[in-house]
Amino acid sequence: MSTYGSFPAARPRRLRSVPAMRRLVAEHHTRPSDLILPAFVREGIGAPVPVGSMPGVVQHTRDTLRKAAVEAAEAGVGGLMLYGVPEDAKKDAVGTAGTDPEGILQVALRDVRAEVGDALVLMSDLCLDEYTDHGHCGVLTGDGRVDNDATLERYAEMARVQADAGAHVLGPSGMMDGQIAYVRAALEEAGHQDVALFAYTAKYSSAFYGPFREAVGSSLQGDRKTYQQDPANAREALRELSLDLAEGADMVMVKPGLPYLDVLRDFAERTEVPVGVYQVSGEYAMVEAAAEKGWIDREAAVLESLTSFTRAGANMILTYWATEAAGLLRARY
């Protein structure tokens, strides 16, 4: 026995001794195929337009989007979630460009599907906010509130044209009551039984969406607190989960990511369908800004944040680092 007392009987540090040991005993591994790349395609531009608040992210042309899709597929990324950015002149009160078969999102879906086929899962955002002149996710009433049921009719139209354009998965993101059931019925009626629904089940009215609004050229007036969830509520998210599953959601999502890891864990423990999480624009921008200042190790922070989602139970992670992170993960493992 040591003069200074007994040595420890258990030494957990033995399993942290060298990188190979740490890889061997790691409890959670994020894979490239777990990642989904959100991408923006903008109408009427001849070259990609950088998003100022999201270094490294651009509004794509149709040509550069096709190249980005190929790069993501070759990196092993699992999916691509596509957002359309129409010309301002095409925005109106009901988001007509969002249901036009020749609208920018539908054209881009056809482009990407023709380019990469089934090499990755092609997803499309199903919401009106990019296409309305008021920037809300639905049709407004005379007093300026979002009309839930009139919006469902528009979502049904969007679902049909996006499915026709080749999307494997639709992401209803507007947080309208009953949206999953309504869209599911529209798809079935149109013969798109195999198109899956990735429900934005717990989408919070968050302060972390600011850079995204620049990326989609948002025309938002006011806020979305009457239909997106209150950040203070967790049990409410479980109610939304029960409703979306009953209505036919194939996958469910928590958005944002890091501020809501508790909700993500709750979802993972309570459902048998795949659970996704969206690492939103504000989360991305904070890491990029801190790294630019030299305050954090950028790559380490990116991978650590992704690991936190996997550890909390996410099967899929939407992240603007998807293609880059896929390369980092392959090099690590």
Short mmCIF file of C-alpha atoms in Angstrom, two decimals:
data_model
loop_
_atom_site.label_atom_id
_atom_site.label_comp_id
_atom_site.label_asym_id
_atom_site.label_seq_id
_atom_site.Cartn_x
_atom_site.Cartn_y
_atom_site.Cartn_z
CA MET A 1 0.00 0.00 0.00
CA SER A 2 1.17 3.48 -0.79
CA THR A 3 2.28 5.79 1.96
CA TYR A 4 -0.35 8.21 0.76
CA GLY A 5 -3.32 5.83 0.82
CA SER A 6 -4.76 3.13 -1.43
CA PHE A 7 -4.57 3.40 -5.20
CA PRO A 8 -7.89 3.45 -7.12
CA ALA A 9 -9.31 0.01 -7.88
CA ALA A 10 -11.07 1.26 -11.02
CA ARG A 11 -9.20 3.25 -13.64
CA PRO A 12 -11.59 4.40 -16.41
CA ARG A 13 -8.66 6.30 -17.96
CA ARG A 14 -7.32 3.00 -19.30
CA LEU A 15 -10.03 3.15 -21.97
CA ARG A 16 -8.99 6.67 -23.02
CA SER A 17 -5.29 5.99 -23.43
CA VAL A 18 -4.81 6.22 -27.21
CA PRO A 19 -7.01 7.23 -30.18
CA ALA A 20 -7.49 3.61 -31.30
CA MET A 21 -8.78 2.68 -27.84
CA ARG A 22 -11.14 5.64 -27.75
CA ARG A 23 -12.54 4.68 -31.17
CA LEU A 24 -12.93 1.07 -30.07
CA VAL A 25 -15.01 1.83 -26.99
CA ALA A 26 -16.96 4.84 -28.28
CA GLU A 27 -20.64 4.39 -27.43
CA HIS A 28 -22.03 6.47 -30.30
CA HIS A 29 -20.89 7.00 -33.87
CA THR A 30 -22.40 9.55 -36.25
CA ARG A 31 -22.22 8.20 -39.81
CA PRO A 32 -22.14 10.21 -43.04
CA SER A 33 -25.39 8.53 -44.03
CA ASP A 34 -27.06 10.03 -40.94
CA LEU A 35 -26.55 13.54 -42.35
CA ILE A 36 -28.96 15.61 -44.44
CA LEU A 37 -27.77 18.71 -46.29
CA PRO A 38 -30.20 21.67 -46.39
CA ALA A 39 -29.69 23.60 -49.64
CA PHE A 40 -31.15 26.75 -51.17
CA VAL A 41 -31.80 27.29 -54.87
CA ARG A 42 -32.63 30.81 -56.04
CA GLU A 43 -34.47 31.82 -59.14
CA GLY A 44 -33.02 34.33 -61.59
CA ILE A 45 -29.33 34.34 -60.64
CA GLY A 46 -26.36 33.50 -62.83
CA ALA A 47 -23.89 32.67 -60.05
CA PRO A 48 -24.17 31.47 -56.45
CA VAL A 49 -25.00 34.19 -53.93
CA PRO A 50 -23.19 33.87 -50.56
CA VAL A 51 -25.36 34.04 -47.44
CA GLY A 52 -23.58 36.71 -45.40
CA SER A 53 -24.60 35.39 -41.99
CA MET A 54 -23.71 31.80 -42.87
CA PRO A 55 -20.10 31.65 -44.12
CA GLY A 56 -19.70 28.86 -46.65
CA VAL A 57 -23.42 28.63 -47.47
CA VAL A 58 -24.83 29.99 -50.72
CA GLN A 59 -28.05 30.42 -52.61
CA HIS A 60 -27.42 28.05 -55.50
CA THR A 61 -28.14 28.38 -59.16
CA ARG A 62 -29.72 25.33 -60.73
CA ASP A 63 -26.32 24.28 -62.09
CA THR A 64 -24.40 24.67 -58.84
CA LEU A 65 -27.17 22.88 -56.95
CA ARG A 66 -26.72 19.87 -59.19
CA LYS A 67 -22.98 19.91 -58.46
CA ALA A 68 -23.60 20.22 -54.72
CA ALA A 69 -25.97 17.26 -54.84
CA VAL A 70 -23.37 15.14 -56.61
CA GLU A 71 -20.70 16.14 -54.07
CA ALA A 72 -23.01 15.25 -51.19
CA ALA A 73 -23.87 11.87 -52.68
CA GLU A 74 -20.21 11.07 -53.34
CA ALA A 75 -19.36 12.00 -49.73
CA GLY A 76 -21.93 9.49 -48.47
CA VAL A 77 -24.44 12.07 -47.19
CA GLY A 78 -27.82 10.47 -46.64
CA GLY A 79 -30.17 13.16 -47.93
CA LEU A 80 -30.70 16.66 -49.25
CA MET A 81 -33.47 18.99 -48.04
CA LEU A 82 -34.24 21.58 -50.69
CA TYR A 83 -35.63 25.10 -50.26
CA GLY A 84 -36.73 27.29 -53.15
CA VAL A 85 -36.12 31.05 -53.29
CA PRO A 86 -38.38 32.67 -55.90
CA GLU A 87 -37.98 36.10 -57.41
CA ASP A 88 -39.59 38.76 -55.21
CA ALA A 89 -41.99 39.72 -57.99
CA LYS A 90 -43.49 36.23 -57.87
CA LYS A 91 -44.39 36.37 -54.19
CA ASP A 92 -48.03 36.94 -53.36
CA ALA A 93 -50.49 36.54 -50.50
CA VAL A 94 -51.12 32.83 -51.06
CA GLY A 95 -47.68 31.68 -52.23
CA THR A 96 -48.66 30.83 -55.79
CA ALA A 97 -45.05 30.09 -56.83
CA GLY A 98 -44.98 27.28 -54.30
CA THR A 99 -47.64 25.32 -56.16
CA ASP A 100 -46.59 26.18 -59.71
CA PRO A 101 -45.19 23.03 -61.38
CA GLU A 102 -42.64 25.33 -63.02
CA GLY A 103 -41.79 27.12 -59.78
CA ILE A 104 -38.14 27.18 -58.75
CA LEU A 105 -38.42 24.42 -56.14
CA GLN A 106 -40.23 22.00 -58.44
CA VAL A 107 -37.81 22.65 -61.31
CA ALA A 108 -34.84 22.14 -58.98
CA LEU A 109 -36.29 18.89 -57.63
CA ARG A 110 -36.48 17.55 -61.15
CA ASP A 111 -32.91 18.73 -61.79
CA VAL A 112 -31.50 16.98 -58.75
CA ARG A 113 -33.47 13.78 -59.24
CA ALA A 114 -32.25 13.59 -62.84
CA GLU A 115 -28.66 14.23 -61.71
CA VAL A 116 -28.33 11.82 -58.78
CA GLY A 117 -31.37 9.55 -59.04
CA ASP A 118 -31.71 7.55 -55.84
CA ALA A 119 -28.09 8.04 -54.70
CA LEU A 120 -29.39 10.17 -51.84
CA VAL A 121 -32.84 10.83 -50.40
CA LEU A 122 -34.29 13.93 -52.04
CA MET A 123 -36.39 15.95 -49.61
CA SER A 124 -38.34 19.16 -50.12
CA ASP A 125 -39.56 21.78 -47.70
CA LEU A 126 -43.34 21.94 -47.75
CA CYS A 127 -44.21 25.41 -46.51
CA LEU A 128 -45.45 28.70 -47.92
CA ASP A 129 -43.18 31.17 -46.17
CA GLU A 130 -40.62 31.43 -48.98
CA TYR A 131 -43.38 32.24 -51.48
CA THR A 132 -45.66 34.68 -49.63
CA ASP A 133 -45.22 38.44 -49.68
CA HIS A 134 -45.95 38.57 -45.94
CA GLY A 135 -43.49 35.80 -45.10
CA HIS A 136 -45.83 33.68 -43.01
CA CYS A 137 -46.18 29.93 -43.37
CA GLY A 138 -49.80 30.08 -44.43
CA VAL A 139 -52.72 32.03 -45.82
CA LEU A 140 -53.76 35.04 -43.74
CA THR A 141 -57.21 36.01 -42.54
CA GLY A 142 -58.52 39.55 -42.92
CA ASP A 143 -57.12 40.50 -39.52
CA GLY A 144 -53.65 39.17 -40.32
CA ARG A 145 -53.72 35.82 -38.52
CA VAL A 146 -52.73 32.58 -40.21
CA ASP A 147 -55.80 30.63 -41.34
CA ASN A 148 -54.98 27.06 -40.39
CA ASP A 149 -57.54 25.24 -42.55
CA ALA A 150 -57.17 27.41 -45.64
CA THR A 151 -53.43 26.78 -45.36
CA LEU A 152 -53.98 23.02 -45.34
CA GLU A 153 -55.57 23.30 -48.77
CA ARG A 154 -52.45 25.05 -50.07
CA TYR A 155 -50.19 22.44 -48.48
CA ALA A 156 -52.12 19.68 -50.25
CA GLU A 157 -51.46 21.41 -53.58
CA MET A 158 -47.78 21.83 -52.73
CA ALA A 159 -47.49 18.18 -51.79
CA ARG A 160 -48.84 17.03 -55.13
CA VAL A 161 -46.50 19.16 -57.24
CA GLN A 162 -43.44 18.36 -55.13
CA ALA A 163 -44.15 14.64 -55.33
CA ASP A 164 -44.74 14.93 -59.07
CA ALA A 165 -41.34 16.64 -59.35
CA GLY A 166 -39.55 13.65 -57.84
CA ALA A 167 -39.15 14.26 -54.11
CA HIS A 168 -38.73 11.07 -52.10
CA VAL A 169 -39.71 12.86 -48.88
CA LEU A 170 -41.78 15.94 -48.09
CA GLY A 171 -41.08 18.02 -44.99
CA PRO A 172 -44.25 19.81 -43.83
CA SER A 173 -42.71 22.54 -41.69
CA GLY A 174 -45.47 25.08 -41.13
CA MET A 175 -46.78 23.73 -37.78
CA MET A 176 -50.40 23.84 -38.90
CA ASP A 177 -52.77 21.63 -36.91
CA GLY A 178 -53.69 18.53 -38.90
CA GLN A 179 -51.12 19.12 -41.64
CA ILE A 180 -49.74 15.57 -41.71
CA ALA A 181 -53.15 13.92 -42.12
CA TYR A 182 -54.21 16.43 -44.77
CA VAL A 183 -51.03 16.08 -46.82
CA ARG A 184 -51.01 12.29 -46.44
CA ALA A 185 -54.56 12.12 -47.83
CA ALA A 186 -53.64 14.38 -50.75
CA LEU A 187 -50.66 12.21 -51.64
CA GLU A 188 -52.66 9.01 -51.45
CA GLU A 189 -55.37 10.46 -53.67
CA ALA A 190 -52.73 11.54 -56.21
CA GLY A 191 -51.14 8.08 -56.30
CA HIS A 192 -48.02 9.03 -54.36
CA GLN A 193 -48.31 6.36 -51.69
CA ASP A 194 -44.55 5.85 -51.55
CA VAL A 195 -43.66 9.47 -50.81
CA ALA A 196 -42.71 9.75 -47.13
CA LEU A 197 -43.55 12.55 -44.72
CA PHE A 198 -40.84 13.96 -42.45
CA ALA A 199 -42.85 15.93 -39.91
CA TYR A 200 -41.40 19.05 -38.33
CA THR A 201 -43.12 17.86 -35.18
CA ALA A 202 -41.54 20.14 -32.59
CA LYS A 203 -40.59 23.32 -34.40
CA TYR A 204 -40.00 26.03 -31.85
CA SER A 205 -40.44 29.76 -32.28
CA SER A 206 -36.72 30.25 -31.90
CA ALA A 207 -34.22 33.10 -31.89
CA PHE A 208 -31.81 30.84 -33.80
CA TYR A 209 -33.50 31.14 -37.22
CA GLY A 210 -32.22 34.59 -38.19
CA PRO A 211 -29.57 33.58 -40.75
CA PHE A 212 -32.01 31.18 -42.43
CA ARG A 213 -34.35 34.08 -43.14
CA GLU A 214 -31.56 35.77 -45.03
CA ALA A 215 -30.90 32.54 -46.93
CA VAL A 216 -34.50 32.25 -48.16
CA GLY A 217 -35.03 35.99 -48.69
CA SER A 218 -37.81 36.01 -46.12
CA SER A 219 -40.47 38.73 -46.26
CA LEU A 220 -41.66 37.98 -42.73
CA GLN A 221 -43.74 40.64 -41.02
CA GLY A 222 -44.21 40.06 -37.31
CA ASP A 223 -43.42 36.66 -35.77
CA ARG A 224 -44.67 33.06 -35.82
CA LYS A 225 -45.44 32.61 -32.15
CA THR A 226 -49.10 31.77 -32.75
CA TYR A 227 -48.25 28.56 -34.61
CA GLN A 228 -44.67 27.57 -33.78
CA GLN A 229 -44.04 26.13 -30.32
CA ASP A 230 -43.18 28.13 -27.23
CA PRO A 231 -39.56 27.41 -26.16
CA ALA A 232 -40.78 26.98 -22.58
CA ASN A 233 -42.86 23.89 -23.40
CA ALA A 234 -41.69 20.28 -23.52
CA ARG A 235 -44.85 18.30 -22.74
CA GLU A 236 -46.55 20.14 -25.59
CA ALA A 237 -43.96 18.65 -27.93
CA LEU A 238 -45.01 15.16 -26.83
CA ARG A 239 -48.60 16.01 -27.68
CA GLU A 240 -47.49 17.14 -31.13
CA LEU A 241 -45.58 13.87 -31.46
CA SER A 242 -48.65 11.79 -30.65
CA LEU A 243 -50.74 13.73 -33.15
CA ASP A 244 -48.22 13.52 -35.99
CA LEU A 245 -47.76 9.79 -35.52
CA ALA A 246 -51.51 9.22 -35.46
CA GLU A 247 -51.84 11.26 -38.66
CA GLY A 248 -49.29 9.15 -40.53
CA ALA A 249 -45.86 10.78 -40.15
CA ASP A 250 -43.10 8.46 -41.33
CA MET A 251 -40.34 10.41 -39.56
CA VAL A 252 -40.38 13.17 -36.96
CA MET A 253 -38.11 16.11 -36.24
CA VAL A 254 -37.04 18.45 -33.46
CA LYS A 255 -35.96 21.95 -34.51
CA PRO A 256 -33.65 23.66 -33.43
CA GLY A 257 -31.09 21.16 -32.19
CA LEU A 258 -28.70 22.05 -29.37
CA PRO A 259 -31.16 24.14 -27.29
CA TYR A 260 -33.66 21.23 -27.39
CA LEU A 261 -31.64 18.09 -26.70
CA ASP A 262 -34.05 17.22 -23.88
CA VAL A 263 -36.96 17.18 -26.33
CA LEU A 264 -34.91 15.13 -28.78
CA ARG A 265 -34.21 12.56 -26.09
CA ASP A 266 -37.90 12.44 -25.19
CA PHE A 267 -38.82 11.77 -28.82
CA ALA A 268 -36.19 9.06 -29.22
CA GLU A 269 -37.44 7.25 -26.13
CA ARG A 270 -41.11 7.43 -27.08
CA THR A 271 -41.37 6.53 -30.75
CA GLU A 272 -40.43 3.69 -33.07
CA VAL A 273 -40.20 5.84 -36.22
CA PRO A 274 -36.90 7.52 -37.19
CA VAL A 275 -36.19 10.75 -35.31
CA GLY A 276 -34.42 13.70 -36.90
CA VAL A 277 -32.99 16.94 -35.59
CA TYR A 278 -32.25 20.19 -37.41
CA GLN A 279 -29.02 21.97 -36.52
CA VAL A 280 -30.34 25.34 -37.57
CA SER A 281 -28.72 28.38 -39.14
CA GLY A 282 -28.08 30.19 -35.87
CA GLU A 283 -26.26 27.20 -34.43
CA TYR A 284 -24.12 27.02 -37.57
CA ALA A 285 -23.43 30.77 -37.55
CA MET A 286 -22.32 30.81 -33.91
CA VAL A 287 -19.70 28.12 -34.45
CA GLU A 288 -18.46 29.74 -37.64
CA ALA A 289 -18.23 33.16 -36.00
CA ALA A 290 -16.39 31.86 -32.94
CA ALA A 291 -14.00 29.88 -35.12
CA GLU A 292 -13.30 32.93 -37.26
CA LYS A 293 -12.31 34.76 -34.09
CA GLY A 294 -9.98 31.91 -33.16
CA TRP A 295 -11.95 31.19 -30.00
CA ILE A 296 -12.76 27.53 -30.73
CA ASP A 297 -11.45 24.63 -32.79
CA ARG A 298 -13.94 24.66 -35.66
CA GLU A 299 -13.76 21.04 -36.84
CA ALA A 300 -13.76 19.67 -33.31
CA ALA A 301 -16.81 21.79 -32.42
CA VAL A 302 -18.67 20.65 -35.54
CA LEU A 303 -18.09 16.97 -34.81
CA GLU A 304 -18.82 17.34 -31.09
CA SER A 305 -22.15 19.01 -31.82
CA LEU A 306 -23.12 16.23 -34.24
CA THR A 307 -22.15 13.60 -31.68
CA SER A 308 -24.41 15.27 -29.12
CA PHE A 309 -27.39 14.75 -31.43
CA THR A 310 -26.54 11.11 -32.01
CA ARG A 311 -26.04 10.57 -28.29
CA ALA A 312 -29.44 12.13 -27.57
CA GLY A 313 -31.08 9.65 -29.95
CA ALA A 314 -31.22 11.27 -33.38
CA ASN A 315 -31.21 8.93 -36.37
CA MET A 316 -30.86 11.81 -38.84
CA ILE A 317 -29.25 15.24 -38.58
CA LEU A 318 -29.94 18.18 -40.87
CA THR A 319 -26.79 20.26 -40.89
CA TYR A 320 -25.23 22.80 -43.24
CA TRP A 321 -21.91 21.03 -42.61
CA ALA A 322 -23.23 17.72 -43.97
CA THR A 323 -20.87 17.26 -46.92
CA GLU A 324 -17.81 18.52 -45.07
CA ALA A 325 -18.68 16.60 -41.92
CA ALA A 326 -19.16 13.39 -43.91
CA GLY A 327 -15.54 13.66 -45.01
CA LEU A 328 -14.34 14.35 -41.48
CA LEU A 329 -16.29 11.38 -40.13
CA ARG A 330 -14.95 9.02 -42.75
CA ALA A 331 -11.41 10.12 -41.94
CA ARG A 332 -12.03 9.61 -38.22
CA TYR A 333 -13.60 6.16 -38.41
#
